[in-house]
Structure formats: C-alpha cells, structure tokens
Tab-separated table of C-alpha atoms and ligand atoms in Angstrom:
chain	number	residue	atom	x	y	z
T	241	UNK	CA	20.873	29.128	8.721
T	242	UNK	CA	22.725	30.755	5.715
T	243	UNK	CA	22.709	29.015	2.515
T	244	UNK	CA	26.394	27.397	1.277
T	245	UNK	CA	26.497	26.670	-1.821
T	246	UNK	CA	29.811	23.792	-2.478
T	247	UNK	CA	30.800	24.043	-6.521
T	248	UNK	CA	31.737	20.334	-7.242
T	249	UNK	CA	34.957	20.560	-8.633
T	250	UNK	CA	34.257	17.453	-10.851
T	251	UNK	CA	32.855	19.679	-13.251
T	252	UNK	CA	36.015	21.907	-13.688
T	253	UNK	CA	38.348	22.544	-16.129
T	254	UNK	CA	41.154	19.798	-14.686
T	255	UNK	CA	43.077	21.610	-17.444
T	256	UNK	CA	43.020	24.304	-15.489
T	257	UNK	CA	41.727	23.682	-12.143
T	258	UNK	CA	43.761	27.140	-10.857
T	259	UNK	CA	41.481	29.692	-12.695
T	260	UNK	CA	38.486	27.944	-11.821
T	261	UNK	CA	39.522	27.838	-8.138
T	262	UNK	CA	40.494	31.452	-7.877
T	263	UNK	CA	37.312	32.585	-9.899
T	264	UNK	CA	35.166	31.007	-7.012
T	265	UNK	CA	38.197	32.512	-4.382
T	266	UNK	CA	35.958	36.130	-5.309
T	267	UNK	CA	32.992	34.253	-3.996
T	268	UNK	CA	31.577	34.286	-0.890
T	269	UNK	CA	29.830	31.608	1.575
T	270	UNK	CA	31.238	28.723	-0.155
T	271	UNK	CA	32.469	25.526	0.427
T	272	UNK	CA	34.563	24.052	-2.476
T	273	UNK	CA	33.510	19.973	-2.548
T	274	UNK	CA	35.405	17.509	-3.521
T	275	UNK	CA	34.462	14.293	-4.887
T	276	UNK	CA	36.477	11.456	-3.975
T	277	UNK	CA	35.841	8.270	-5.806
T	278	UNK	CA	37.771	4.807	-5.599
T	279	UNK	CA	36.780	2.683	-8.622
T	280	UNK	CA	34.442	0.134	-6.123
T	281	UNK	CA	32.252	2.088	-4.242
T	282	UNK	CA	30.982	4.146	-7.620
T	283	UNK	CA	32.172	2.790	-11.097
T	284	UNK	CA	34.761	6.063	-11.419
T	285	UNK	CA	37.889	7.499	-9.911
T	286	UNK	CA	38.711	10.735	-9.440
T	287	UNK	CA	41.814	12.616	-7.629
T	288	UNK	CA	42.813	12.173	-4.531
T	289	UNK	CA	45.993	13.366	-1.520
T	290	UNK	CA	48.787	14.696	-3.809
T	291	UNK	CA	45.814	16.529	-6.092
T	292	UNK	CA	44.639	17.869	-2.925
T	293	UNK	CA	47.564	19.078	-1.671
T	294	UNK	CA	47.670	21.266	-4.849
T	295	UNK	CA	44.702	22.431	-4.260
T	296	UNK	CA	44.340	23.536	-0.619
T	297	UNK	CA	47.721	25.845	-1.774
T	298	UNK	CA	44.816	27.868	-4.149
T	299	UNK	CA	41.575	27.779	-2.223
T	300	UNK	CA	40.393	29.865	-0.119
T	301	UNK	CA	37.268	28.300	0.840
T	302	UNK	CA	36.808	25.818	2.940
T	303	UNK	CA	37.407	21.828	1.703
T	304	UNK	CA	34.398	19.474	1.959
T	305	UNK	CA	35.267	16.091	1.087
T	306	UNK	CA	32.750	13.643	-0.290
T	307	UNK	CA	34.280	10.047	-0.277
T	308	UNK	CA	31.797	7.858	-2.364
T	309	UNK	CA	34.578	4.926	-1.253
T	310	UNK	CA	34.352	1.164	0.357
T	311	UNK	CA	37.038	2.169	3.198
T	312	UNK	CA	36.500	5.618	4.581
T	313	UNK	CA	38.334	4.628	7.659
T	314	UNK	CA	41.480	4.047	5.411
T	315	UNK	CA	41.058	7.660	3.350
T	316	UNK	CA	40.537	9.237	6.740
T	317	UNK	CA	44.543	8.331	7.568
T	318	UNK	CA	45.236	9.138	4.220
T	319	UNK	CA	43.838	12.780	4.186
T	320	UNK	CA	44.441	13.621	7.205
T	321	UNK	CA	47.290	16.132	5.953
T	322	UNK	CA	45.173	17.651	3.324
T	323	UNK	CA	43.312	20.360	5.743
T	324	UNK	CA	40.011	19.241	5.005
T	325	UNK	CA	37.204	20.896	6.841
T	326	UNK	CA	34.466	18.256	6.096
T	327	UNK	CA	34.565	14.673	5.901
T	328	UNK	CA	31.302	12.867	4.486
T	329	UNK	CA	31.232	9.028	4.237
T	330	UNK	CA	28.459	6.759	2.985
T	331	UNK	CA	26.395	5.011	5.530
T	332	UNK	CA	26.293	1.813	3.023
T	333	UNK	CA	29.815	1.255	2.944
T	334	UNK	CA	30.298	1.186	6.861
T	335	UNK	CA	29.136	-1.645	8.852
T	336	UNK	CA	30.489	0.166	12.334
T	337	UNK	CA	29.358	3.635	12.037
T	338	UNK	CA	29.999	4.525	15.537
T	339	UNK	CA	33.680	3.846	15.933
T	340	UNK	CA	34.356	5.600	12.236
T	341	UNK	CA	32.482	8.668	13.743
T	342	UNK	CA	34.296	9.452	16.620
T	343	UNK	CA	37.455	8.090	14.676
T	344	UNK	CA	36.607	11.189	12.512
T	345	UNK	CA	35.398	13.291	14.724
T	346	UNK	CA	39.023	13.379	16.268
T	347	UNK	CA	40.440	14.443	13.354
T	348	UNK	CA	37.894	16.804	11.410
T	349	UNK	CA	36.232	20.053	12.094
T	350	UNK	CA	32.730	18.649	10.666
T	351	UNK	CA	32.022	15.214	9.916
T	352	UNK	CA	29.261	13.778	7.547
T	353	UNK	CA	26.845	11.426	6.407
T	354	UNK	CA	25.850	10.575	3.175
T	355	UNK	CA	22.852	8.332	1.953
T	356	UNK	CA	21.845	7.182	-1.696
T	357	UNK	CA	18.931	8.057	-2.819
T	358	UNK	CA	17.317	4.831	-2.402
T	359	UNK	CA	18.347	4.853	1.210
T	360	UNK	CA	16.167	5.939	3.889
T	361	UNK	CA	16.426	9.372	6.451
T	362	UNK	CA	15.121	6.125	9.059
T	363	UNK	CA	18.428	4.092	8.578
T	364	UNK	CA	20.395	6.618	10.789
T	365	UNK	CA	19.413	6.176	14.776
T	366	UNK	CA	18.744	8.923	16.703
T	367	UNK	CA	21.255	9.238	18.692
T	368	UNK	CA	23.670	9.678	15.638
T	369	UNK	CA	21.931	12.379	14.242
T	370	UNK	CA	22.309	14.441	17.581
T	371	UNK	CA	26.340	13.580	17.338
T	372	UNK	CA	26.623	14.333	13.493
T	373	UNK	CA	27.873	17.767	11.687
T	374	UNK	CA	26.057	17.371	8.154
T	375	UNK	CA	23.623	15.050	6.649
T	376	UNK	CA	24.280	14.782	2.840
T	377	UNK	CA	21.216	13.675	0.789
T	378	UNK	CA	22.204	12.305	-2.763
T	379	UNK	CA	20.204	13.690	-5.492
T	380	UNK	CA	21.727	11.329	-8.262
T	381	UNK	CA	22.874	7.368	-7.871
T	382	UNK	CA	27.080	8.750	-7.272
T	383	UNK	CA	29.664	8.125	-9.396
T	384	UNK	CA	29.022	11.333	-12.187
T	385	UNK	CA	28.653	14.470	-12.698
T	386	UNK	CA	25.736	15.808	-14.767
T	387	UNK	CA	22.977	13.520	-14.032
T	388	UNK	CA	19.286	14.140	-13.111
T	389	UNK	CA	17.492	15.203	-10.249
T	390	UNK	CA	15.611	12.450	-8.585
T	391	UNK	CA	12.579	15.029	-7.004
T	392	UNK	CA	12.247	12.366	-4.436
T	393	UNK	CA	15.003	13.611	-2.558
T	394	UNK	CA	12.546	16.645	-1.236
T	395	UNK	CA	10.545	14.497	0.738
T	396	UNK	CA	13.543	13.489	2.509
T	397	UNK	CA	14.872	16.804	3.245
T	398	UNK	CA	11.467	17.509	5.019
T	399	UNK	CA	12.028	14.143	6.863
T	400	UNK	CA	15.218	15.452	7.996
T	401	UNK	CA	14.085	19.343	8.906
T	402	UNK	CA	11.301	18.300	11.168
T	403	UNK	CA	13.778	16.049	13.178
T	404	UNK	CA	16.129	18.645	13.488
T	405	UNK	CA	12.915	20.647	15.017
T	406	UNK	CA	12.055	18.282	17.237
T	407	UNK	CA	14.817	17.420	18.813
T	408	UNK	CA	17.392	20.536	18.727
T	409	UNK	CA	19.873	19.320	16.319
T	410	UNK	CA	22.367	20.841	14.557
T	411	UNK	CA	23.005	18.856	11.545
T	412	UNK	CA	23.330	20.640	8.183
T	413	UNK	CA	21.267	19.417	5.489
T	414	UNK	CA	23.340	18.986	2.268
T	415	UNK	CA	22.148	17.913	-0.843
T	416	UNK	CA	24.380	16.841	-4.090
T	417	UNK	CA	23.448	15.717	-7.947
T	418	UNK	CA	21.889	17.435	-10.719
T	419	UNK	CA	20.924	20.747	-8.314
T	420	UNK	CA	19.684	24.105	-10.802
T	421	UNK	CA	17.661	27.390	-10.523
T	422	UNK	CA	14.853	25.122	-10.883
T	423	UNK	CA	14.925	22.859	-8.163
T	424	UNK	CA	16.994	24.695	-5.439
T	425	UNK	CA	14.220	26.834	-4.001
T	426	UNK	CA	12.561	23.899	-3.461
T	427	UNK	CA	15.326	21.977	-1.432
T	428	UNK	CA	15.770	25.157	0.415
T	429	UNK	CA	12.163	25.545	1.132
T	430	UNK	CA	12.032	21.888	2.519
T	431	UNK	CA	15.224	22.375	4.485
T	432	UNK	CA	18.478	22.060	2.906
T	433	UNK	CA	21.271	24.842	4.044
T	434	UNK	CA	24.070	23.691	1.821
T	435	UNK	CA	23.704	22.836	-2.167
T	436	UNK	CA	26.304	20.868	-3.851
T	437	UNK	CA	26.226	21.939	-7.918
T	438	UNK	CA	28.803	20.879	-10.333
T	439	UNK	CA	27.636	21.241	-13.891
T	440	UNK	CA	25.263	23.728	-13.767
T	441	UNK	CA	27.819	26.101	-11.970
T	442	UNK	CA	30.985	25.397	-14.317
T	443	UNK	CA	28.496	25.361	-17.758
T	444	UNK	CA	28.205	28.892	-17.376
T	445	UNK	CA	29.670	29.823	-20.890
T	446	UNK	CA	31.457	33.142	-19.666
T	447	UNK	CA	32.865	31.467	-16.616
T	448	UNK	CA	30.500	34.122	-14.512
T	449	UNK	CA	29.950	31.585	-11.788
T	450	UNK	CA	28.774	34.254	-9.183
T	451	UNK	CA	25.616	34.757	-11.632
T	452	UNK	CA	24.696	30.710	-11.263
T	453	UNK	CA	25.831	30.498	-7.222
T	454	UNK	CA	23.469	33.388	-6.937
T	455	UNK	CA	20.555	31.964	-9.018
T	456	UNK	CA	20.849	28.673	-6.556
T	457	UNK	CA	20.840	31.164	-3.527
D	85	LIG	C1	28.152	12.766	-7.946
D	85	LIG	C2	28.904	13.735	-7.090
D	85	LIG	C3	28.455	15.122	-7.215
D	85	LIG	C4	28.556	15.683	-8.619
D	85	LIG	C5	27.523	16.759	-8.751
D	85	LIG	O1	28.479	11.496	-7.593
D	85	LIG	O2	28.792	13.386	-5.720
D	85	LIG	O3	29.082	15.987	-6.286
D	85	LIG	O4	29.818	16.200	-8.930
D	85	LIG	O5	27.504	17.196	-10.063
D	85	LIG	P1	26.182	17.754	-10.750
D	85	LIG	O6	25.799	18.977	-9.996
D	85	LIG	O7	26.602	18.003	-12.147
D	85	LIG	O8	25.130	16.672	-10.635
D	86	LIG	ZN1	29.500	14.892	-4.245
C-alpha cells in the first residue's frame, strides 16, 4: 500500500485557508482531513457544512472527515452534500455500530472507524473489520491540535496489521495526533498506510509543506 499522508487542516491559517489549500493542491497522494468537532464529544468546535462547502470549491484532494461528535448519524444527513470521500466516526459515541455502518456505507465512498487511545484494537468484532474502509488509531486524547504522541499507539497498529494478514482485509490503517519525522517511520513500519499531521506540516516557517509531507513519507 502507498503511504497518504492527510494535512489536518486544524492547523491552518483559517485566515487564509485558500493559500494553504492550494499550496497542498501541488501535492500529491494526499488526503486533506478535516476535523469535525461538536463541543460534547471533545471540549472544542471547529467548522462544519457551509465551511465545507467553501472548501471542496478549492481542493483538489480528496475530503476525509473526522467527526470526534456524540451523533454521527445526525452529521452524516448533514454532510451528505459536502462531497466527502471519507467518513470516520468514533466507536465510543455509537451504541449501534452496525446500522450507522451500512447507513454510511450508502452514502460514502470509504467509511471509518476511529478509537481513543485508551480504547482497544479488541473492541471492534471481526466481522466489522472485514466490512470497514479505514481504521483510524488516535495518537492524542481528540479535541486539539498540537499535542503529544502517545508511543503506545504502535503496538496497536501491529495489532491491527497482523489481522489484516490473517484474514485478507482491506482496511487502511490511519493514525492522527502529534505525528513527525520522528515517529512516522515507525507507524509505517508497524503498519499504518495513511498519517494524519497537522502542526508539524503547517509549522513549516516558509510554508514548504512538500519538504515536511516528504520527511513523514
Ligand atoms: C485532534 C485531531 C487531529 C489534529 C492533529 O483531535 O483529530 O487531526 O488536528 O494535529 P497534530 O498533528 O498537530 O497533532
Ligand atoms: Zn483528526
């Protein structure tokens, strides 16, 4: 599998969220995601539809929606307009993660899971994993951008790899919060395909965000 990289807008210039979306336009083999927050799930809030809207107008890449949110079945009507590509939800806010998964499967190209840190690879059944697009492993406890790593993380994207192995599947392995030239070659040894970066992509001081996509690849 190729690496993605997906530039968390959250650490963009929202002053000027056009020049930072064309400068990663010159990119290539990227996914631009998109944190949405609601203010109960994670103690933030972000943007959301009309933002989006905006957005999809600019970018050429595709959209990959995180929704760190108690309803996901409610943002999935919402958004359904927007063009997303990807739609990741968190396993703890779901109690019936079956009928939200084909819900979104109907209406998204690639649908996703997401679990906290503190939440175990073992939560999701088997049978899931064969039906799901993208497994997103959080690196950080959500809500922020610019926090730190939690190393634990790797032993969960090893979890995940060797039952993709053994049993065929074709789940992506995403993995979000406080990634850097120092840790992604070890998430990609382990297994990840597709690393999430906000801060350390948008810090770059000369806005050369090829030179930090390329250090994470
Ligand atoms: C955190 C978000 C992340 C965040 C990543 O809740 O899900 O996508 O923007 O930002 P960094 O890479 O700065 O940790
Ligand atoms: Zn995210």
């Amino acid at each position: 599998m190729s690496i993605i990289v997906s530039p968390s807008l959250l650490s963009a210039n929202f002053l000027d969220l056009k020049t930072d979306i064309e400068s990663l336009n010159k990119i290539d083999d990227l996914w631009l995601h998109l944190d949405i927050m609601d203010g109960h799930f994670v103690p933030n809030l972000t943007f959301g539809e009309p933002v989006l809207n905006q957005i999809k107008t600019v970018c050429k890449h595709k959209l990959d929606a995180h929704f760190m949110v108690t309803d996901p079945d409610f943002f999935a009507e919402n958004f359904k307009n927007v063009g997303l590509h990807n739609f990741t939800f968190h396993w703890e806010a779901v109690t019936h993660h079956d009928r939200l998964i084909d819900k979104l499967k109907s209406m998204y190209a690639s649908v996703g899971i997401s679990l906290n840190p503190s939440t175990p690879v073992s939560v999701i059944p088997k049978y899931l994993l064969g039906k799901i697009d993208l497994i997103l492993l959080m690196s950080v406890n959500p809500g922020f951008g610019g926090q730190k790593f939690i190393p634990e993380v790797i032993d969960k994207v090893i979890e995940l790899d060797r039952l993709r192995h053994e049993n065929n599947f074709k789940f992506q392995i995403q993995v979000d919060g406080g990634i850097n030239d120092q840790n992604a070659g070890y998430l990609i040894q382990a297994g990840a395909n597709n690393l999430v970066a906000g801060s350390y992509i948008f810090s770059e001081p000369n806005k050369d965000y090829l030179s930090r996509v390329n250090k994470i690849r």
